[in-house]
PDB file of C-alpha atoms in Angstrom:
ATOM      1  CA  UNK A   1      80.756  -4.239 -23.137  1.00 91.00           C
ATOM      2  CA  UNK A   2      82.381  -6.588 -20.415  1.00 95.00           C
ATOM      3  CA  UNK A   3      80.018  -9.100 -18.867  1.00 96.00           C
ATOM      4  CA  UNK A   4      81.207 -10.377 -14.802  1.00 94.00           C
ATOM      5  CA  UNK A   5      80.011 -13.164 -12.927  1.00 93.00           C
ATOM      6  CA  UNK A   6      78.253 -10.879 -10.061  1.00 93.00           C
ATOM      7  CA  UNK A   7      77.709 -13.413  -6.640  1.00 90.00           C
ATOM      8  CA  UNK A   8      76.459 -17.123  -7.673  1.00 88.00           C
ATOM      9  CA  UNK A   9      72.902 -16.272  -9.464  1.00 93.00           C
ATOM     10  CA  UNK A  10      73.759 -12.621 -11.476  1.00 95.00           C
ATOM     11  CA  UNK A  11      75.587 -11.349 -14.113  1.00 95.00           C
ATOM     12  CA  UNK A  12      77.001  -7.544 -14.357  1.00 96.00           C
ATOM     13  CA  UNK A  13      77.157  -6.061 -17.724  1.00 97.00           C
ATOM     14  CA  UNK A  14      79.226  -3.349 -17.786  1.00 96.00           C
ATOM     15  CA  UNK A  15      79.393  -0.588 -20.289  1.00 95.00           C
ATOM     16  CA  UNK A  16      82.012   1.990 -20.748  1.00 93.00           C
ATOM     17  CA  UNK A  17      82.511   3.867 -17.284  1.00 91.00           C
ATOM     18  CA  UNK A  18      80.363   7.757 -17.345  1.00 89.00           C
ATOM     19  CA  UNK A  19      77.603   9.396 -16.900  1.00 87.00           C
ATOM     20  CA  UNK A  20      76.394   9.426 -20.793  1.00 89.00           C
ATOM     21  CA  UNK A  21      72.888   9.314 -22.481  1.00 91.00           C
ATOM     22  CA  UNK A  22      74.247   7.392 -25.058  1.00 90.00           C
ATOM     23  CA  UNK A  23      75.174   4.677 -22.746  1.00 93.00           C
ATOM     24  CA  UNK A  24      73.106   4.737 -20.796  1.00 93.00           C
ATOM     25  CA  UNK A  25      70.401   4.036 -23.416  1.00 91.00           C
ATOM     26  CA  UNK A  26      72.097   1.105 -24.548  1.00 92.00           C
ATOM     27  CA  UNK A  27      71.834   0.192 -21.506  1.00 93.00           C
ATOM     28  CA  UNK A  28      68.496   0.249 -21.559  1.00 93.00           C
ATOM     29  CA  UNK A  29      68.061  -1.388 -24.879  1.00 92.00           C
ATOM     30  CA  UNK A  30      69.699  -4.516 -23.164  1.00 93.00           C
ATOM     31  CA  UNK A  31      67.248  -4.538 -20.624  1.00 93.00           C
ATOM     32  CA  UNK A  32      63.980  -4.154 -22.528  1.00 90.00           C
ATOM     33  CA  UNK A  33      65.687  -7.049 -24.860  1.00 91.00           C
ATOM     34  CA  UNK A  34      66.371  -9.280 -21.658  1.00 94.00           C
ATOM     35  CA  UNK A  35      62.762  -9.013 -20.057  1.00 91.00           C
ATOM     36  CA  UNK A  36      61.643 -11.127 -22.295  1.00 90.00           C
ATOM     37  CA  UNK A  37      64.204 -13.605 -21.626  1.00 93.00           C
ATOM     38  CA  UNK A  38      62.650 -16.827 -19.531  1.00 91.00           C
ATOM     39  CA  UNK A  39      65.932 -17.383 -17.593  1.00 92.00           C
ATOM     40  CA  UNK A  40      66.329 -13.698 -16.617  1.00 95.00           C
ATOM     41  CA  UNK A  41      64.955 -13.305 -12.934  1.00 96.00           C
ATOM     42  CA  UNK A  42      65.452  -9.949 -12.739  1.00 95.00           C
ATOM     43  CA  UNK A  43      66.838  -6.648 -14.082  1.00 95.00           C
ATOM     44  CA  UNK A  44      68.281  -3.549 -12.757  1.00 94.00           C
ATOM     45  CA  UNK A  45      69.447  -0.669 -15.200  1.00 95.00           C
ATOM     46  CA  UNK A  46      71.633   1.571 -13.649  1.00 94.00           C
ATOM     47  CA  UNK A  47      73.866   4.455 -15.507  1.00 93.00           C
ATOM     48  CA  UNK A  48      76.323   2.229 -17.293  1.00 95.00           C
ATOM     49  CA  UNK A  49      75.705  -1.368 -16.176  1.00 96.00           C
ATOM     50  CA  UNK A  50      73.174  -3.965 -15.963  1.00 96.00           C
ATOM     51  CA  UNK A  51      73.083  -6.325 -13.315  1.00 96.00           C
ATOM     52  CA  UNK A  52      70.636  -9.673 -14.759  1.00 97.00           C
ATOM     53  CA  UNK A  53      69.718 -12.131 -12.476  1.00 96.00           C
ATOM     54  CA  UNK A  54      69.313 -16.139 -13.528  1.00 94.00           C
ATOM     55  CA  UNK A  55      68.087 -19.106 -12.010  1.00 90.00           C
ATOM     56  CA  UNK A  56      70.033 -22.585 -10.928  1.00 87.00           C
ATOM     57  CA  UNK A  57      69.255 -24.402 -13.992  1.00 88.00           C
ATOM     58  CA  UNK A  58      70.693 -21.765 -16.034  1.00 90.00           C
ATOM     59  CA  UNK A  59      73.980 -21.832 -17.891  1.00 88.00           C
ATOM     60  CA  UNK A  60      76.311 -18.684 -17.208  1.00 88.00           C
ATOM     61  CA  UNK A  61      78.143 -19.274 -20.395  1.00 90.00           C
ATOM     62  CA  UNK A  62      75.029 -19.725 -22.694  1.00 92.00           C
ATOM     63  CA  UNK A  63      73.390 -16.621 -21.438  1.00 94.00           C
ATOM     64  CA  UNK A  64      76.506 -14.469 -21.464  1.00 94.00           C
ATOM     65  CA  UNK A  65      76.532 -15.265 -25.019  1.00 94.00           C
ATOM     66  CA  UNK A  66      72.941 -14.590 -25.376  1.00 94.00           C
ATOM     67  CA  UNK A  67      73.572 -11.055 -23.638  1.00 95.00           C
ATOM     68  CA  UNK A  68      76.479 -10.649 -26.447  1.00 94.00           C
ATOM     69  CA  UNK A  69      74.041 -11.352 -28.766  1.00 92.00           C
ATOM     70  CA  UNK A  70      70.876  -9.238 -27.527  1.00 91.00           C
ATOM     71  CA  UNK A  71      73.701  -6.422 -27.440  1.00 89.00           C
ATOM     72  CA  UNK A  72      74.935  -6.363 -30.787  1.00 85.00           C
ATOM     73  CA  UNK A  73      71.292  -6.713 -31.912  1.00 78.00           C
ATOM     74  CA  UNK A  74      70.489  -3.705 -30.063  1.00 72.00           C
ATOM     75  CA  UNK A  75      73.296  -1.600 -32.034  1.00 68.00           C
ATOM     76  CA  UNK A  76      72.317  -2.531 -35.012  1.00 58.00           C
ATOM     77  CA  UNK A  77      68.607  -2.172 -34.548  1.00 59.00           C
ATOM     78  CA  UNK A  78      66.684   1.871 -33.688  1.00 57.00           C
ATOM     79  CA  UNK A  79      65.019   0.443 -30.818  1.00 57.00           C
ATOM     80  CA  UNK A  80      62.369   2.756 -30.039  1.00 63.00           C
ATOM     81  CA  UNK A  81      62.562   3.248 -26.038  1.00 68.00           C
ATOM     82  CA  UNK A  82      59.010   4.769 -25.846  1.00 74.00           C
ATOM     83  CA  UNK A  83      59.903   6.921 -23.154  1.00 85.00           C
ATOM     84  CA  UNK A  84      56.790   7.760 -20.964  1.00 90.00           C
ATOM     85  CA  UNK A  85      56.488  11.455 -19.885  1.00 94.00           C
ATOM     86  CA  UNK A  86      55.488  11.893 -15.907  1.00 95.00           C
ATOM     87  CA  UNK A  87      54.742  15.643 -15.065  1.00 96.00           C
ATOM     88  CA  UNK A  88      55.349  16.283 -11.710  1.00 97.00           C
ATOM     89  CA  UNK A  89      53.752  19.634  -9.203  1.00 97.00           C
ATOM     90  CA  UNK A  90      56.017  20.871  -7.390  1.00 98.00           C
ATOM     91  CA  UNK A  91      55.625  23.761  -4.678  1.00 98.00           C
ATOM     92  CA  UNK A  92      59.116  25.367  -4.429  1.00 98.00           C
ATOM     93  CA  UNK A  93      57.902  27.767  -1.354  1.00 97.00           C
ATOM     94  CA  UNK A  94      58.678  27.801   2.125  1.00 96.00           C
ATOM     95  CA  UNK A  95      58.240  25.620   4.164  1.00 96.00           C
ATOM     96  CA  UNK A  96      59.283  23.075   1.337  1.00 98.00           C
ATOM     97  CA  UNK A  97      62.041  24.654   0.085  1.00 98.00           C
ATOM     98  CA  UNK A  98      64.615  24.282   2.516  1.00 97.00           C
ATOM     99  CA  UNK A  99      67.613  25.195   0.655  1.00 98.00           C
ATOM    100  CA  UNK A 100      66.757  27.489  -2.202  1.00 98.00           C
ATOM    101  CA  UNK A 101      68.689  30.692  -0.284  1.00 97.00           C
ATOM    102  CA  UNK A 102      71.837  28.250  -0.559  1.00 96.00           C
ATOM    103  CA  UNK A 103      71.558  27.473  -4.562  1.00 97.00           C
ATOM    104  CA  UNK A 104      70.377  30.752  -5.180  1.00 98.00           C
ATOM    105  CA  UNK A 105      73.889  31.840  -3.365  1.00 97.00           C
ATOM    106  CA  UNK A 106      75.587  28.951  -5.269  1.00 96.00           C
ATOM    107  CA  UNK A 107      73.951  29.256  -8.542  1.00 97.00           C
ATOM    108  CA  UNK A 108      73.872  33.618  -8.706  1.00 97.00           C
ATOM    109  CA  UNK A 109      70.192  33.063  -9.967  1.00 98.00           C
ATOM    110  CA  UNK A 110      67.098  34.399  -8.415  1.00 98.00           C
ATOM    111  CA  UNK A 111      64.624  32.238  -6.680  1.00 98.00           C
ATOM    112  CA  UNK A 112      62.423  33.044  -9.996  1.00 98.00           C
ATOM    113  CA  UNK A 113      65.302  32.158 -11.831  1.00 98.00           C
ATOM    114  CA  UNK A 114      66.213  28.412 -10.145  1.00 98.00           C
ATOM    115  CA  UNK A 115      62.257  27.816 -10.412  1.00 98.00           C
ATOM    116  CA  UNK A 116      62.039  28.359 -14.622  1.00 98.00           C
ATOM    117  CA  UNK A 117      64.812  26.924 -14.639  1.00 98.00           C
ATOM    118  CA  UNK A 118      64.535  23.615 -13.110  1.00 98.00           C
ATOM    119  CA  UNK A 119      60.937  23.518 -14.967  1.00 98.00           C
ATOM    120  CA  UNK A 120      62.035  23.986 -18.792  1.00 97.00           C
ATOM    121  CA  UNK A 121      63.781  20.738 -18.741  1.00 96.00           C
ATOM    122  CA  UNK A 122      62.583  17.564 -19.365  1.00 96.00           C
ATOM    123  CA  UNK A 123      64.508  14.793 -17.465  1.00 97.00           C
ATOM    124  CA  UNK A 124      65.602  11.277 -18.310  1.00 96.00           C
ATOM    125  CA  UNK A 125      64.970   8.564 -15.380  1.00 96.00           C
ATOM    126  CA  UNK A 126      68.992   7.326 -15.765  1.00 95.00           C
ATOM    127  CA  UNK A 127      68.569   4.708 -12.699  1.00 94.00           C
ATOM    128  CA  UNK A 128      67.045   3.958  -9.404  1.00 94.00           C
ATOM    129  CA  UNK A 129      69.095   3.766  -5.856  1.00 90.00           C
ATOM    130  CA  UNK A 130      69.763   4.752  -2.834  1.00 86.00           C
ATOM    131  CA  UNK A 131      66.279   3.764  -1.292  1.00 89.00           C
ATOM    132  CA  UNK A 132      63.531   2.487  -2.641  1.00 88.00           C
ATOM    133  CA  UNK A 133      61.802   4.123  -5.935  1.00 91.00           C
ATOM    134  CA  UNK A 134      64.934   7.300  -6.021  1.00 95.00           C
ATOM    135  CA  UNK A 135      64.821   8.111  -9.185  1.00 95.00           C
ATOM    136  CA  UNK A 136      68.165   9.673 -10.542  1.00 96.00           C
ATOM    137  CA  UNK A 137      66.956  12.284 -13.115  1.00 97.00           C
ATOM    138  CA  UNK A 138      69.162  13.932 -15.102  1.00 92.00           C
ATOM    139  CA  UNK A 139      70.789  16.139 -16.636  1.00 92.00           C
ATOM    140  CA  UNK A 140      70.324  19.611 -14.765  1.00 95.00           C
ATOM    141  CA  UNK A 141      70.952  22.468 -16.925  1.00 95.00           C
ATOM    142  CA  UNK A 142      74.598  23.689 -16.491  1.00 96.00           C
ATOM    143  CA  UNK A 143      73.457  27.070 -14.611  1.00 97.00           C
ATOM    144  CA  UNK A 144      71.824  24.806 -11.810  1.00 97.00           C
ATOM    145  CA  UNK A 145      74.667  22.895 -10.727  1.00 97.00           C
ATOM    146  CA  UNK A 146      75.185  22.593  -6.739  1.00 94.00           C
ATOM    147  CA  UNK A 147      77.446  20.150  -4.836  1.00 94.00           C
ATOM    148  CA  UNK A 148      75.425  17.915  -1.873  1.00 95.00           C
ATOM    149  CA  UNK A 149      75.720  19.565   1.293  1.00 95.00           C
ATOM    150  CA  UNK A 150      78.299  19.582   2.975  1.00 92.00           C
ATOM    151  CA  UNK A 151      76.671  17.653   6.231  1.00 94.00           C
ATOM    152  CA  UNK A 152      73.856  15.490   5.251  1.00 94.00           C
ATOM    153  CA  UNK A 153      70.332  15.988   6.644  1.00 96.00           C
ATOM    154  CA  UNK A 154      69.593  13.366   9.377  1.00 96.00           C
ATOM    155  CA  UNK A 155      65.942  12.960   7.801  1.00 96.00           C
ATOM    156  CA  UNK A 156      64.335  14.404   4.735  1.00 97.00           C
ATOM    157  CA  UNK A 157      60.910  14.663   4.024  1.00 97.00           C
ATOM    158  CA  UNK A 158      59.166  12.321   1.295  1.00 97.00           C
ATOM    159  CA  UNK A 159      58.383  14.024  -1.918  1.00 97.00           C
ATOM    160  CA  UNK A 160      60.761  16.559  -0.960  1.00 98.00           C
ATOM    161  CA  UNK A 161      63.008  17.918  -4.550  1.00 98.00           C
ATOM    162  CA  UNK A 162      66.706  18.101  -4.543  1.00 98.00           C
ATOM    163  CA  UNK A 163      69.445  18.797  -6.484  1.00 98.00           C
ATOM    164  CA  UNK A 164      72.828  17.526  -6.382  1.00 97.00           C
ATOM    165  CA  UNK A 165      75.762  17.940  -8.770  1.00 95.00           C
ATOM    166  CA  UNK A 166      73.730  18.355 -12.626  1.00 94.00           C
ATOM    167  CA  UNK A 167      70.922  15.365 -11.025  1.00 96.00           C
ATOM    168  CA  UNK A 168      68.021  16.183  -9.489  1.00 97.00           C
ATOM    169  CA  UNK A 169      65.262  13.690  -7.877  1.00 97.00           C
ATOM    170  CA  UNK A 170      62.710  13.230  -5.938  1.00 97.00           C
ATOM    171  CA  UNK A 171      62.710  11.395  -1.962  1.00 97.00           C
ATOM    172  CA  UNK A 172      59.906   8.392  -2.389  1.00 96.00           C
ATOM    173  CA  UNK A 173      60.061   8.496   1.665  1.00 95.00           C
ATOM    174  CA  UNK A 174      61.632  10.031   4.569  1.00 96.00           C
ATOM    175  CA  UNK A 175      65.310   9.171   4.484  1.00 95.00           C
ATOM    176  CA  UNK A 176      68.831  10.876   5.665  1.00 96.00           C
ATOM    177  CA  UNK A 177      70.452  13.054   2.702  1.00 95.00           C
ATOM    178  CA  UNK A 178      72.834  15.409   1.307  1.00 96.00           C
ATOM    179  CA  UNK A 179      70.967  16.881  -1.451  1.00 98.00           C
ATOM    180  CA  UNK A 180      70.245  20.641  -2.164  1.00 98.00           C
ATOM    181  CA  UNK A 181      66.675  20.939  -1.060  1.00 98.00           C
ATOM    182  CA  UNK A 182      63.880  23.761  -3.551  1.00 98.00           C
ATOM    183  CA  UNK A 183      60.533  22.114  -3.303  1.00 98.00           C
ATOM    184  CA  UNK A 184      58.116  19.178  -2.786  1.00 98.00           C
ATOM    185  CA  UNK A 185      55.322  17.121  -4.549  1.00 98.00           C
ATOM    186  CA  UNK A 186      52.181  16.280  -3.272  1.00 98.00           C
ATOM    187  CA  UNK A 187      52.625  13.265  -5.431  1.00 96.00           C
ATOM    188  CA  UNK A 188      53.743   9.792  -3.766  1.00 95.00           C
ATOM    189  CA  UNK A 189      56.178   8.023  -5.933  1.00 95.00           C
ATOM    190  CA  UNK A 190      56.602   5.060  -3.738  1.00 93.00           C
ATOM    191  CA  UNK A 191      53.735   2.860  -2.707  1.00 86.00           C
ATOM    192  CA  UNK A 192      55.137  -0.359  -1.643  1.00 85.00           C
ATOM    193  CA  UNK A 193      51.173  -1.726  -1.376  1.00 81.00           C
ATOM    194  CA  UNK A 194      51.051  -0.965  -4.419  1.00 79.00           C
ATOM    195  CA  UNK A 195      51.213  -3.826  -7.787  1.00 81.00           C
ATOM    196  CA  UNK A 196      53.702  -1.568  -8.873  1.00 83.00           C
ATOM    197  CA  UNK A 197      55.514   0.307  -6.099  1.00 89.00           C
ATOM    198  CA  UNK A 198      57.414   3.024  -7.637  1.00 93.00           C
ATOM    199  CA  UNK A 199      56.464   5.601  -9.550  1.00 94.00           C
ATOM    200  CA  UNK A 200      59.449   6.326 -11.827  1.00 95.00           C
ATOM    201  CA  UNK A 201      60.886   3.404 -14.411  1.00 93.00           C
ATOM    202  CA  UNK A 202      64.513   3.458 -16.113  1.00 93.00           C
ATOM    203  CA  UNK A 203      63.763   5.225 -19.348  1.00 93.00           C
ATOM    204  CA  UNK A 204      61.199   7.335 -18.177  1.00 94.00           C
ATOM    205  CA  UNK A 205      60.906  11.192 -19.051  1.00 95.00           C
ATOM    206  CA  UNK A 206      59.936  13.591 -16.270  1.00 97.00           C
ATOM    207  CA  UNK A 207      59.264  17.273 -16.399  1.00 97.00           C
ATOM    208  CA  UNK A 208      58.498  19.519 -13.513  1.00 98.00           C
ATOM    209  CA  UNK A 209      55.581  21.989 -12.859  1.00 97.00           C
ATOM    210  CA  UNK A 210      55.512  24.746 -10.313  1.00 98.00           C
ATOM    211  CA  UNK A 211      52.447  25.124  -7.935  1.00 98.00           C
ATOM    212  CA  UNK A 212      51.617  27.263  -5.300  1.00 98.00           C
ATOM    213  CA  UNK A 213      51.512  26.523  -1.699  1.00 97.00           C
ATOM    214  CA  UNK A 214      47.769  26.373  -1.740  1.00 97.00           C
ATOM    215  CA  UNK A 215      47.760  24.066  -4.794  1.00 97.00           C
ATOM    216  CA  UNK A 216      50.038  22.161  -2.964  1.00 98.00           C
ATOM    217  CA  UNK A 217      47.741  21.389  -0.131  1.00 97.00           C
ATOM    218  CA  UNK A 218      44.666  20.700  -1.941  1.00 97.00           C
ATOM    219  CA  UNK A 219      46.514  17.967  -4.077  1.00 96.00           C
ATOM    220  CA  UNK A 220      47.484  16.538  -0.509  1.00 96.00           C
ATOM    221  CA  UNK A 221      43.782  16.774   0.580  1.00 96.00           C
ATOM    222  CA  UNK A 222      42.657  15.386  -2.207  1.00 96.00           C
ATOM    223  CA  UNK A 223      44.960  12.260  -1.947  1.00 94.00           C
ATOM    224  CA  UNK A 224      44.356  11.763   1.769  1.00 93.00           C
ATOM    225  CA  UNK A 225      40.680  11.721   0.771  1.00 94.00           C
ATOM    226  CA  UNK A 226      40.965   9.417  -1.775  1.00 89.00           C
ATOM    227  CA  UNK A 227      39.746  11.677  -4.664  1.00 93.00           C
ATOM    228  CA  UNK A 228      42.761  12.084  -6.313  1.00 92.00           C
ATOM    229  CA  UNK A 229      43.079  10.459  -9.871  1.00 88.00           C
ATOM    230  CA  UNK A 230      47.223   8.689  -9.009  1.00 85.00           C
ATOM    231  CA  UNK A 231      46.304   6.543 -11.576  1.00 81.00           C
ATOM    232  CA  UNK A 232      47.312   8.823 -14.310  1.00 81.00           C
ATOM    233  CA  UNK A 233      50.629   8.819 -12.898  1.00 81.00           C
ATOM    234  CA  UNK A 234      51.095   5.394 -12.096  1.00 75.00           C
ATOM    235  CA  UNK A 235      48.831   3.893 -14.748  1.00 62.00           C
TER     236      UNK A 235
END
């Protein structure tokens, strides 16, 4: 672990250098330690770093060493992450699925065959990026890999499910993107209203669940009406 002064009011804490669930969950180890740190202003968890926030009154060299500390506690200690499991619908029929004709190509797997297959896994919530509440899930199983595109999408639809490399994730609003396109939720995982605006949370476990178009558009009724229980999913 190196620790980096990171601009005048952060620290970055940087673990070794991949894309590892080992890592990444001490990582996260660090960061459940630090919330309850006073001078910490605020977190963010990402793959293999840590970037921890302080106020002016704060001393960079006694929280480094508090960060040493909290880190070498954390190795020594099972620290149960409590991962919380978020099942997600998914319709993975046209018109949502924009570019299941190019994995299927990519992959050599059916359309039946990219659906199971994207559903048997449960996924770890690595980090969030890019915009607002993009939850990096990973990994995909080895037979669903894809590369991005190779000329990003101008605007992609929120909720809309992609896959990219052996991550998938889910848009939390209409942005410009590269990634393989095979479905969409109903679900909103981005309410910035809301107390707490994203739906996903470093550490969290998330499994998919295929519905049918019609399925699809009653859960989106349902939400527009205000009948839908979203609390289960961001209770």
């Amino acid at each position: 672990m190196k620790i980096v002064p990171f601009g005048d009011s952060a620290l970055l804490v940087n673990f070794e250098q991949k894309i590892d669930e080992t890592i990444n969950n001490q990582v996260l180890s660090l960061y459940k330690q630090l919330q309850k740190v006073k001078e910490v202003t605020f977190l963010i968890p990402a793959y293999c770093s840590l970037t921890v926030g302080f106020g002016e009154q704060t001393s960079l060299k006694a929280l480094s060493k508090q960060i040493e500390e909290l880190n070498k506690k954390s190795q020594s200690t099972d620290l149960n992450l409590n991962p919380r499991l978020i099942e997600i619908p998914v319709c993975y029929d046209a018109p949502y699925a924009l570019d299941m004709n190019e994995v299927m190509e990519k992959t050599g797997l059916s359309r039946q065959k990219v659906i199971d297959t994207h559903c048997q896994e449960t996924y770890k919530v690595y980090m969030l990026g890019f915009v607002a509440g993009f939850a990096y899930l990973g990994s995909l199983p080895k037979q669903l890999f894809c590369p991005r595109k190779t000329e990003p999408r101008k605007e992609i639809l929120a909720g809309s499910v992609g896959l990219a490399g052996l991550q998938t994730g889910v848009y939390p609003a209409n942005a410009p993107g590269g990634w393989q396109i095979i479905g969409r939720t109903p679900i909103p995982t981005f309410n910035p209203k809301a107390e707490n605006p994203t739906l996903f949370k470093a550490g969290d476990a998330v499994k998919f669940k295929s519905i049918s178009s019609s399925e699809f558009e009653e859960i989106e009724k349902q939400i527009s009406g205000k009948t839908f229980n979203l609390e289960e999913y961001y209770g």
